[in-house]
Tab-separated table of C-alpha atoms and ligand atoms in Angstrom:
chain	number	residue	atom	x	y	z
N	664	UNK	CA	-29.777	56.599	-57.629
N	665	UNK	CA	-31.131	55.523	-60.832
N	666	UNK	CA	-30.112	58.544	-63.962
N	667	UNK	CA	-26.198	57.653	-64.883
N	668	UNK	CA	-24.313	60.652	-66.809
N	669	UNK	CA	-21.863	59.800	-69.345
N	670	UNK	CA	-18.438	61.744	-67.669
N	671	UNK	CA	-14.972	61.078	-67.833
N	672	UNK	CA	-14.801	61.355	-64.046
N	673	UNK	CA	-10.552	61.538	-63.606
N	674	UNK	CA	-10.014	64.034	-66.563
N	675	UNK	CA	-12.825	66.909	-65.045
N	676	UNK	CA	-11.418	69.910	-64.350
N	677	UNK	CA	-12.432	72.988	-63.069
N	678	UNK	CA	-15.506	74.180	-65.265
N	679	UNK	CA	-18.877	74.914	-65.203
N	680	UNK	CA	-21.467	71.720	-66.452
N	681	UNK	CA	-25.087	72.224	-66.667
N	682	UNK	CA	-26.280	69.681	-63.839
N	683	UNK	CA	-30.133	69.134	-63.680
N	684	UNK	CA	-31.548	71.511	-61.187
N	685	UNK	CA	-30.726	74.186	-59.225
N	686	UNK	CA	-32.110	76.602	-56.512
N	687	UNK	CA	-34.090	79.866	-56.293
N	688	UNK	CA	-35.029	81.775	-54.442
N	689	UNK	CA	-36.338	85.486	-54.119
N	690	UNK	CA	-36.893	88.374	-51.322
N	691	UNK	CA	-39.002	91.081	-51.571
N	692	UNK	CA	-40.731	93.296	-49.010
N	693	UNK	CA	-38.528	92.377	-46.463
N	694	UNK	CA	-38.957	87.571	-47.347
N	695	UNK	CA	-37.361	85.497	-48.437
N	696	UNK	CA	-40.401	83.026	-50.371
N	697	UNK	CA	-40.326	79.385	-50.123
N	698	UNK	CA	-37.507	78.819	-52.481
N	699	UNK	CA	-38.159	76.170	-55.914
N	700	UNK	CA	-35.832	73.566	-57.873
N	701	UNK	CA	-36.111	74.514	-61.573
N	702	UNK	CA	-34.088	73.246	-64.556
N	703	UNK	CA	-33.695	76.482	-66.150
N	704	UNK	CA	-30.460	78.003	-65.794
N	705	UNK	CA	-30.800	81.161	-67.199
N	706	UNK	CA	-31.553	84.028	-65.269
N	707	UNK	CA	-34.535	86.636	-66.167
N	708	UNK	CA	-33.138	89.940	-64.550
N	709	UNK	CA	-34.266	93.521	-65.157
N	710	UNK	CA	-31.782	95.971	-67.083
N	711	UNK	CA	-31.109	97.892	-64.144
N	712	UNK	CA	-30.573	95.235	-61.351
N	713	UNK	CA	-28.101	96.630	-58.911
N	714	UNK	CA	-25.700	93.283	-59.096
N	715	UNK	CA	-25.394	94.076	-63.038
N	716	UNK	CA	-23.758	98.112	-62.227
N	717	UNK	CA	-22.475	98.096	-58.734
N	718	UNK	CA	-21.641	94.707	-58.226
N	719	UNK	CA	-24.083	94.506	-55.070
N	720	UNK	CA	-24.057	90.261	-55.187
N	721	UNK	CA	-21.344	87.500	-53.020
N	722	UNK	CA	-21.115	83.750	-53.409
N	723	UNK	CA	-20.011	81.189	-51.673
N	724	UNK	CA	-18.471	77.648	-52.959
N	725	UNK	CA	-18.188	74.248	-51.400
N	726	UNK	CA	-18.252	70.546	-51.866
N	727	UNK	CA	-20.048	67.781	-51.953
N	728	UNK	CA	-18.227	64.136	-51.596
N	729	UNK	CA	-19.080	60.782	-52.481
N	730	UNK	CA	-18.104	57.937	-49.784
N	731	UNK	CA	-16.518	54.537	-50.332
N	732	UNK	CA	-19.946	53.105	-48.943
N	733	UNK	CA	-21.420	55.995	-51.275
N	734	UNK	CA	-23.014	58.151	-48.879
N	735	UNK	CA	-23.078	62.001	-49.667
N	736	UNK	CA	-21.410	64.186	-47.344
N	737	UNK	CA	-20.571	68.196	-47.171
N	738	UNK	CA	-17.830	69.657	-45.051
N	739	UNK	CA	-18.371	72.262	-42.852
N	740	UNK	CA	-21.488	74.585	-44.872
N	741	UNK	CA	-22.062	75.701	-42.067
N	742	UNK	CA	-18.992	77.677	-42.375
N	743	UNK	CA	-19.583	78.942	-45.601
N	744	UNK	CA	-23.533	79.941	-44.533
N	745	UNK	CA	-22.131	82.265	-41.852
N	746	UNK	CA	-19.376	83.513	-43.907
N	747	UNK	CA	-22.441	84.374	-46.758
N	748	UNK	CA	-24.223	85.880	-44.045
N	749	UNK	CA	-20.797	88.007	-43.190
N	750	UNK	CA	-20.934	89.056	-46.914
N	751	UNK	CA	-24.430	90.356	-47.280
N	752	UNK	CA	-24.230	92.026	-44.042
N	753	UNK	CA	-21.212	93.969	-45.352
N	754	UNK	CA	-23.113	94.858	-48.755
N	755	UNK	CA	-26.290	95.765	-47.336
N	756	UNK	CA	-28.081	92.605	-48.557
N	757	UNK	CA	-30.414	90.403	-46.358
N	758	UNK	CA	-28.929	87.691	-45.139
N	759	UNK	CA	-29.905	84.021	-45.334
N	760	UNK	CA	-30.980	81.817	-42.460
N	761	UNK	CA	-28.285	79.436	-42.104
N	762	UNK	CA	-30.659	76.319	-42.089
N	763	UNK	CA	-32.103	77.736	-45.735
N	764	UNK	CA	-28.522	77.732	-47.057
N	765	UNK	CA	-27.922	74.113	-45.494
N	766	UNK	CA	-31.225	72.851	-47.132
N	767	UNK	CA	-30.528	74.005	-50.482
N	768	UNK	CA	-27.547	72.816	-50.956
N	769	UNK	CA	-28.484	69.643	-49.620
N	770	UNK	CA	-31.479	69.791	-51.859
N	771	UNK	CA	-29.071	70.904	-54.821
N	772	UNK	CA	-26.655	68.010	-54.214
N	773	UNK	CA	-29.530	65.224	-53.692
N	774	UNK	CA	-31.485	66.670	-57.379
N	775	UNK	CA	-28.236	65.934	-59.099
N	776	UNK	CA	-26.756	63.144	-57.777
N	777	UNK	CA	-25.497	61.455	-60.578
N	778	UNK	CA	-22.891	64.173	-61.072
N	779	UNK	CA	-21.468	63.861	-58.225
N	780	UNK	CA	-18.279	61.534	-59.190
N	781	UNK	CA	-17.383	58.170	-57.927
N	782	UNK	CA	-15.383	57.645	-54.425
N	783	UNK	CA	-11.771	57.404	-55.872
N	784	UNK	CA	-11.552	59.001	-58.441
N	785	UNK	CA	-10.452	62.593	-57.093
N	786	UNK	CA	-13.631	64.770	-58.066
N	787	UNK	CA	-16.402	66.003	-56.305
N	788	UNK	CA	-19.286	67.808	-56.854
N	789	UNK	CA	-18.393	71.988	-56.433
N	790	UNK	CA	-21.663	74.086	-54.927
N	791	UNK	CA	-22.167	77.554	-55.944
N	792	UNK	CA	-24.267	79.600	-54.384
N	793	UNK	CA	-25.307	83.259	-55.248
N	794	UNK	CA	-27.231	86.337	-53.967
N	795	UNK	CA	-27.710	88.985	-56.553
N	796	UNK	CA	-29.433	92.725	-55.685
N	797	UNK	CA	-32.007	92.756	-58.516
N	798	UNK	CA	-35.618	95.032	-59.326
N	799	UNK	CA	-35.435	98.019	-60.809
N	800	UNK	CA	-33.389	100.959	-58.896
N	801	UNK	CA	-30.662	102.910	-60.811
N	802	UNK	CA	-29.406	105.132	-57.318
N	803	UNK	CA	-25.813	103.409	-55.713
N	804	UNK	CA	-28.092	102.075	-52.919
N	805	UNK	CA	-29.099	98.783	-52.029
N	806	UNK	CA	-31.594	97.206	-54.512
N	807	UNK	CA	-34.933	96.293	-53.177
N	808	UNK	CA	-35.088	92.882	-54.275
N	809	UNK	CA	-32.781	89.554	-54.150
N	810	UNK	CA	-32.138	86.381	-55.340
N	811	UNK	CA	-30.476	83.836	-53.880
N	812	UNK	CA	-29.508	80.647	-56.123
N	813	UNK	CA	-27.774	77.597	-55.532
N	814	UNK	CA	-26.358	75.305	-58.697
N	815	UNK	CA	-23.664	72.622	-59.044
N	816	UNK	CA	-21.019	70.979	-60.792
N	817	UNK	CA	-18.533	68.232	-60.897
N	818	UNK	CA	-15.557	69.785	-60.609
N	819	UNK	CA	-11.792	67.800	-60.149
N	820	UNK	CA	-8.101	69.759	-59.544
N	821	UNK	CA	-8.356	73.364	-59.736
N	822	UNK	CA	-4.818	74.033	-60.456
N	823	UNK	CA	-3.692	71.620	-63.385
N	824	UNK	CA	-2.207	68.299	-61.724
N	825	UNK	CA	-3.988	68.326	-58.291
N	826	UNK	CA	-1.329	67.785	-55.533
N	827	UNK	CA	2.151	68.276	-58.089
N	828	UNK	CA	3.911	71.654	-57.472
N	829	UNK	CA	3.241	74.569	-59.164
N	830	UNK	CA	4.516	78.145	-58.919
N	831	UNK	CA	3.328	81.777	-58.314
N	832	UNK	CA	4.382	85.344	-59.051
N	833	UNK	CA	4.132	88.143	-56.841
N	834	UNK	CA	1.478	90.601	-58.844
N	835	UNK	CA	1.910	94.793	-58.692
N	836	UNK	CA	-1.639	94.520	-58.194
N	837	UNK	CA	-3.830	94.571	-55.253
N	838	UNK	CA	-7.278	92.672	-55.082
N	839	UNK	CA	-8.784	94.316	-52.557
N	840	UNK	CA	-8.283	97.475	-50.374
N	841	UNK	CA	-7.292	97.598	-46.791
N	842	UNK	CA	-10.491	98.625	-45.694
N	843	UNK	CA	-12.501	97.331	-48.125
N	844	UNK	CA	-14.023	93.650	-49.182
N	845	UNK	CA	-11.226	91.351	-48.835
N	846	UNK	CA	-12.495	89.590	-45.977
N	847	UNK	CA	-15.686	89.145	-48.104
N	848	UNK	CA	-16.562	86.707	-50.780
N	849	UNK	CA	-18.194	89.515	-53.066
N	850	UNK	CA	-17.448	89.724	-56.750
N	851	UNK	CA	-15.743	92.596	-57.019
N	852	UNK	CA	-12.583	91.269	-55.193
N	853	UNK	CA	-12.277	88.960	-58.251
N	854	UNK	CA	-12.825	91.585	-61.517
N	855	UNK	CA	-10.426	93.147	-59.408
N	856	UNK	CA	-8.262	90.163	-59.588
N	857	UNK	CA	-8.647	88.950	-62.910
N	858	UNK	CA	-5.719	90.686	-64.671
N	859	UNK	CA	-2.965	89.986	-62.280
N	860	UNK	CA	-4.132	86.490	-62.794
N	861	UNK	CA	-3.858	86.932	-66.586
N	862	UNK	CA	-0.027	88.399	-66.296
N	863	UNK	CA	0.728	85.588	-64.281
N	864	UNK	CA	-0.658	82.843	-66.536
N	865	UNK	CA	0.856	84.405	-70.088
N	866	UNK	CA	4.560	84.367	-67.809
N	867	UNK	CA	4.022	80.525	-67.527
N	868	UNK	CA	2.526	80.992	-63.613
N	869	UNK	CA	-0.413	78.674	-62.385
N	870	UNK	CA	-1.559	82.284	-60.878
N	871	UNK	CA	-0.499	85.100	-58.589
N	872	UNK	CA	0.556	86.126	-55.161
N	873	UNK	CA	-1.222	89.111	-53.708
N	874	UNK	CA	0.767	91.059	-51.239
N	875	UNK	CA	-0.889	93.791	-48.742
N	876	UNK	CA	-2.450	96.803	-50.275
N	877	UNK	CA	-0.931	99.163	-47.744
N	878	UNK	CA	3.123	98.504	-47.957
N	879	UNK	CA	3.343	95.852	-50.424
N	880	UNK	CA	5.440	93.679	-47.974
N	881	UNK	CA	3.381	90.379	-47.037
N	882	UNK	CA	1.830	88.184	-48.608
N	883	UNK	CA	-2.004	87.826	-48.621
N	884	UNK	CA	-3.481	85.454	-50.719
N	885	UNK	CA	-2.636	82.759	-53.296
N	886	UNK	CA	-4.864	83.863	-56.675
N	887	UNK	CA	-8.439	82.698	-55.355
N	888	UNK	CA	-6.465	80.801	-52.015
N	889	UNK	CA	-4.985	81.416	-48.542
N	890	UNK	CA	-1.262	80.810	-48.170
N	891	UNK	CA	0.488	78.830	-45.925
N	892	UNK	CA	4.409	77.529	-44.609
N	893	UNK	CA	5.839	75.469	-42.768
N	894	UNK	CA	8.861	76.869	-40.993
N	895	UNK	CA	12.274	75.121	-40.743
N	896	UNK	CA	11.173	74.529	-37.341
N	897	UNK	CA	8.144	72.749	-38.115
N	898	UNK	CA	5.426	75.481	-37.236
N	899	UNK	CA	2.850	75.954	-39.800
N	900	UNK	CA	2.395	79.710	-40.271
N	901	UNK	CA	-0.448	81.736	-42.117
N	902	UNK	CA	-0.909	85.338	-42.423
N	903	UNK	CA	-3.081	87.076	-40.464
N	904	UNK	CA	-4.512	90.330	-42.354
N	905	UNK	CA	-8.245	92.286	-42.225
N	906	UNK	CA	-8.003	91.882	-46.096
N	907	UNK	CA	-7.916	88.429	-47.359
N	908	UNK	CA	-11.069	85.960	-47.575
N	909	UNK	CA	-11.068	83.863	-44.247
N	910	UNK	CA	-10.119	80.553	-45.913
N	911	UNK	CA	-12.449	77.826	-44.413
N	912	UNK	CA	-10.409	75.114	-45.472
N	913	UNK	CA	-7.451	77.263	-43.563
N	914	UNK	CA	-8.629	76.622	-40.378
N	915	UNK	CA	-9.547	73.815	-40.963
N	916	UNK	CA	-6.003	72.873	-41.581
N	917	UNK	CA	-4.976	75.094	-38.646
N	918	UNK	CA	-6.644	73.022	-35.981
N	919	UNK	CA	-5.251	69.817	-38.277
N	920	UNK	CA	-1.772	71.006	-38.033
N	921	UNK	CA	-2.019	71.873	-34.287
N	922	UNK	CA	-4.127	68.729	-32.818
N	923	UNK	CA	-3.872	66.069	-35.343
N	924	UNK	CA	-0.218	66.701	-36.788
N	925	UNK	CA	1.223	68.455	-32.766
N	926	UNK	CA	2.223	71.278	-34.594
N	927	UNK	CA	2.854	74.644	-33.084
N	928	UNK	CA	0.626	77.045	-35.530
N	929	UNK	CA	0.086	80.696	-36.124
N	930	UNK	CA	-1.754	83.601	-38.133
N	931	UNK	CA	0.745	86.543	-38.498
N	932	UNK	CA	2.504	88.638	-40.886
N	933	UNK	CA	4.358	86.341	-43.595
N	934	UNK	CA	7.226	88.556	-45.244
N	935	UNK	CA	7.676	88.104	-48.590
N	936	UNK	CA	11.335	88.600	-48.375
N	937	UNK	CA	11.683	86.392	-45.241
N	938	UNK	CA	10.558	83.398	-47.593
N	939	UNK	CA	13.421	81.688	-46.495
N	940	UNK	CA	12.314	80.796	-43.030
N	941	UNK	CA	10.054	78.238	-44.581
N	942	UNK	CA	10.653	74.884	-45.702
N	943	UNK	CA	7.454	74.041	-47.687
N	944	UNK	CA	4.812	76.073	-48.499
N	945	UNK	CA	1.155	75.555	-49.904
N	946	UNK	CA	-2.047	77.353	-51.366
N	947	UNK	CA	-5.280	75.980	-49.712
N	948	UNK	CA	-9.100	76.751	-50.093
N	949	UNK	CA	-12.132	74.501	-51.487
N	950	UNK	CA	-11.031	74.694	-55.144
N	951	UNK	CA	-7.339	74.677	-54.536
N	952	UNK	CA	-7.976	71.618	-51.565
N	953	UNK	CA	-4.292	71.926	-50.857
N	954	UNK	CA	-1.531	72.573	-53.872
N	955	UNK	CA	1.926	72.952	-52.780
N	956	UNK	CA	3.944	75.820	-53.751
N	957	UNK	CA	6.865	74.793	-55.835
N	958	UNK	CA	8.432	78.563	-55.765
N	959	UNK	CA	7.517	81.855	-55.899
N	960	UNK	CA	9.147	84.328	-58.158
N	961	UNK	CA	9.382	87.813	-56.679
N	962	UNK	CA	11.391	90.954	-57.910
N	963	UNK	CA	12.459	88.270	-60.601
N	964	UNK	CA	14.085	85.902	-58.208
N	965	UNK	CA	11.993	82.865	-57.904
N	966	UNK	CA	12.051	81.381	-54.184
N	967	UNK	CA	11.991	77.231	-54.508
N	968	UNK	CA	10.328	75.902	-50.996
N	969	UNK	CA	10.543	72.380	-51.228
N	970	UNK	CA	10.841	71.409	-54.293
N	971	UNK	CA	9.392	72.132	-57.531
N	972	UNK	CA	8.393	68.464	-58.264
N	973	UNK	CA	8.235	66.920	-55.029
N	974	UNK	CA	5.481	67.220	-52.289
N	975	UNK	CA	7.028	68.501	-48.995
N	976	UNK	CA	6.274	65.371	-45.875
N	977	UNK	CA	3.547	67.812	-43.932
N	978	UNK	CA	1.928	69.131	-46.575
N	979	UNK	CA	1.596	65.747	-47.733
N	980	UNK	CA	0.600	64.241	-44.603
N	981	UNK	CA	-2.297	67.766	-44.493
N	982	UNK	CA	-3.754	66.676	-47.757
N	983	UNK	CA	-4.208	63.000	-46.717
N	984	UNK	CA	-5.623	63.719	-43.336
N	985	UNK	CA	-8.172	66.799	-45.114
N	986	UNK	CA	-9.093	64.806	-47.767
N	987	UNK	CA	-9.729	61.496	-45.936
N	988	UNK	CA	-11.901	63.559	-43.577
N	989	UNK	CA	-13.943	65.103	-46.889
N	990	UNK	CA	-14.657	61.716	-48.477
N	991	UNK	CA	-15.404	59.761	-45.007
N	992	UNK	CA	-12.423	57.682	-45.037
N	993	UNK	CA	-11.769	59.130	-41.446
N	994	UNK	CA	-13.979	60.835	-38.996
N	995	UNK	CA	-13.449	64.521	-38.918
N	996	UNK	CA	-13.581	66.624	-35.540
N	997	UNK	CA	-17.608	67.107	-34.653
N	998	UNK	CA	-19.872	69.367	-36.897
N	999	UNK	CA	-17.136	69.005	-39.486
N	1000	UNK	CA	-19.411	66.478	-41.910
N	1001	UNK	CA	-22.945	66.686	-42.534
N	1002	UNK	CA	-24.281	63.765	-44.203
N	1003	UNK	CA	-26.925	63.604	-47.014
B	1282	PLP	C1	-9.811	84.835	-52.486
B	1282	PLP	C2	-9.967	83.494	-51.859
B	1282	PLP	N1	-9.164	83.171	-50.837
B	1282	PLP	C3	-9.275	81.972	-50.221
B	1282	PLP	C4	-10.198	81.040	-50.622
B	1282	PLP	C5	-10.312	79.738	-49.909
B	1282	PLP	O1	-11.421	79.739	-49.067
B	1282	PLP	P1	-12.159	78.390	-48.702
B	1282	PLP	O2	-11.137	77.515	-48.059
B	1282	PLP	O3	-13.214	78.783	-47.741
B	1282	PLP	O4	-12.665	77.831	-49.953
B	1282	PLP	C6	-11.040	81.333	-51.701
B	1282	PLP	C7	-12.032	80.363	-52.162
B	1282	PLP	O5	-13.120	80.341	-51.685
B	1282	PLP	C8	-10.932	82.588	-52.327
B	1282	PLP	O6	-11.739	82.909	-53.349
């Protein structure tokens, strides 16, 4: 590596930074083309791209981590390739080949290297990629032309103070419909989203808690996170609904939990007035890594798990074992890692 960028790598938080190249790519007449690294990150779309009226795009995000030796190393995109895949095929969009997605965001991570922050210091380097419905169509149908685009940033804790406490409030609002796109990573779950998150915020919250749109009972997601518990009895417990984004880093942690920690674990419905059966409780996804829920305030009653301050012992013990697996410090189960 020889270009050095001036960052303050332990204050980053969560926003976007121009890094030096990014990828592109475009389909038309049924191809995907060969796919460029450019430096320009502005987008040249026509007025009446489908993306821009009917939301016909989905993303993905993941990670890129630096090493103690300094190796790069991504964790599981192959995950998040198949669950882009899952999205287009839901939106009518063609789908792209899973080794394409792996090769640009290897390609993406390799062109900007010198972003990607120091083993240690908590940060990594956050990989967004894209497909928007572009080309000129005004009908609701599926536009006739894509483009898929892969960019990065360094990113560090998504929710302000990484692995402290925070809490949540239970929103009136739903993200996404029972039989609609919650299990997909499209955009439209999150305009959807964005003013329950706003309530939240101005009431002090680091963000919401979605419950399920058809009897407002259980709890679904965690803002832009799954949601997990650990019962009294030591299980680790996750809900299991058709409507909330299939959280990579959530079963990740399942198998963690079960064959790493010997826990007995579960997907099914979490109640949220049976919040008392658990004794810690967490919100867990790429951004999020793993932040424990302090409480959760619901019907104006806020439910402390733990403890607002303190980390709960297996949630701590989760994060160390995830983590150490995403920077290399241990080896993570096969297929997990794939290094640059
Ligand atoms: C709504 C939602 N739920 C859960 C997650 C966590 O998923 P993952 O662990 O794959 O990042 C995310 C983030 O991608 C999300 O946006």
């Amino acid at each position: 590596m020889t270009k050095k960028v001036e960052i303050d790598w332990k204050n980053l938080g969560f926003d976007y930074m121009k890094t030096d190249l990014r990828y592109l790519s475009y389909w038309k007449d049924g191809n995907w083309d060969e796919g460029v690294l450019t430096e320009d990150n502005v987008l040249h779309l026509g007025e009446s791209s489908p993306c821009l009226h009917y939301g016909q795009q989905c993303f993905e995000g993941l990670k890129a981590y630096r090493t103690k030796k300094g190796d790069l190393q991504l964790f599981r995109v192959d995950q998040n390739a198949k669950r882009m895949q899952d999205s287009c095929r839901r939106l009518l969009m063609p789908e792209i080949p899973v080794e394409t997605f792996i090769k640009a965001c290897t390609d993406v991570v390799k062109a900007n290297e010198a972003y990607l922050p120091p083993y240690g210091t908590g940060g990594s380097l956050y990989i967004r990629p894209m497909m928007i419905g572009v080309g000129n169509s005004i009908a609701v149908k599926p536009a006739k032309e894509y483009l898929f685009t892969v960019f990065c940033m360094p990113v560090g804790a998504y929710f302000k103070g990484g692995m402290t406490p925070v809490n949540f409030m239970v929103s009136d609002y739903d993200r996404a419909a029972c039989y609609g796109t919650g299990q997909q990573k499209v955009g439209g779950n999150y305009a959807a989203s964005l003013i329950a998150h706003e309530i939240a915020a101005e009431k002090g919250f680091a963000d919401c808690i979605y419950l399920d749109p058809t009897t407002h009972t259980k709890i679904e997601e965690v803002g832009a996170a799954n949601f997990f518990g650990i019962t009294k009895d030591n299980r680790f417990v996750t809900p299991k609904s058709s409507s909330i984004l299939p959280s990579i880093t959530k079963y990740s942690l399942l198998y963690l939990a079960e064959n790493v920690l010997g826990l007995e674990v579960s997907e099914e419905d979490v109640y949220i007035d049976a919040l008392d059966g658990f004794s810690e409780a967490g919100a867990c996804g790429t951004a999020a890594v793993i932040t424990p829920i302090g409480g959760i305030e619901y019907k104006n009653k806020l439910h402390v798990f733990y403890s607002e301050t303190e980390v709960g012992p297996i949630t701590r013990k989760l994060y160390d074992t995830l983590t150490a697996i995403q920077i290399g410090d241990i080896e993570g189960p096969d297929g997990w890692i794939t290094k640059l």
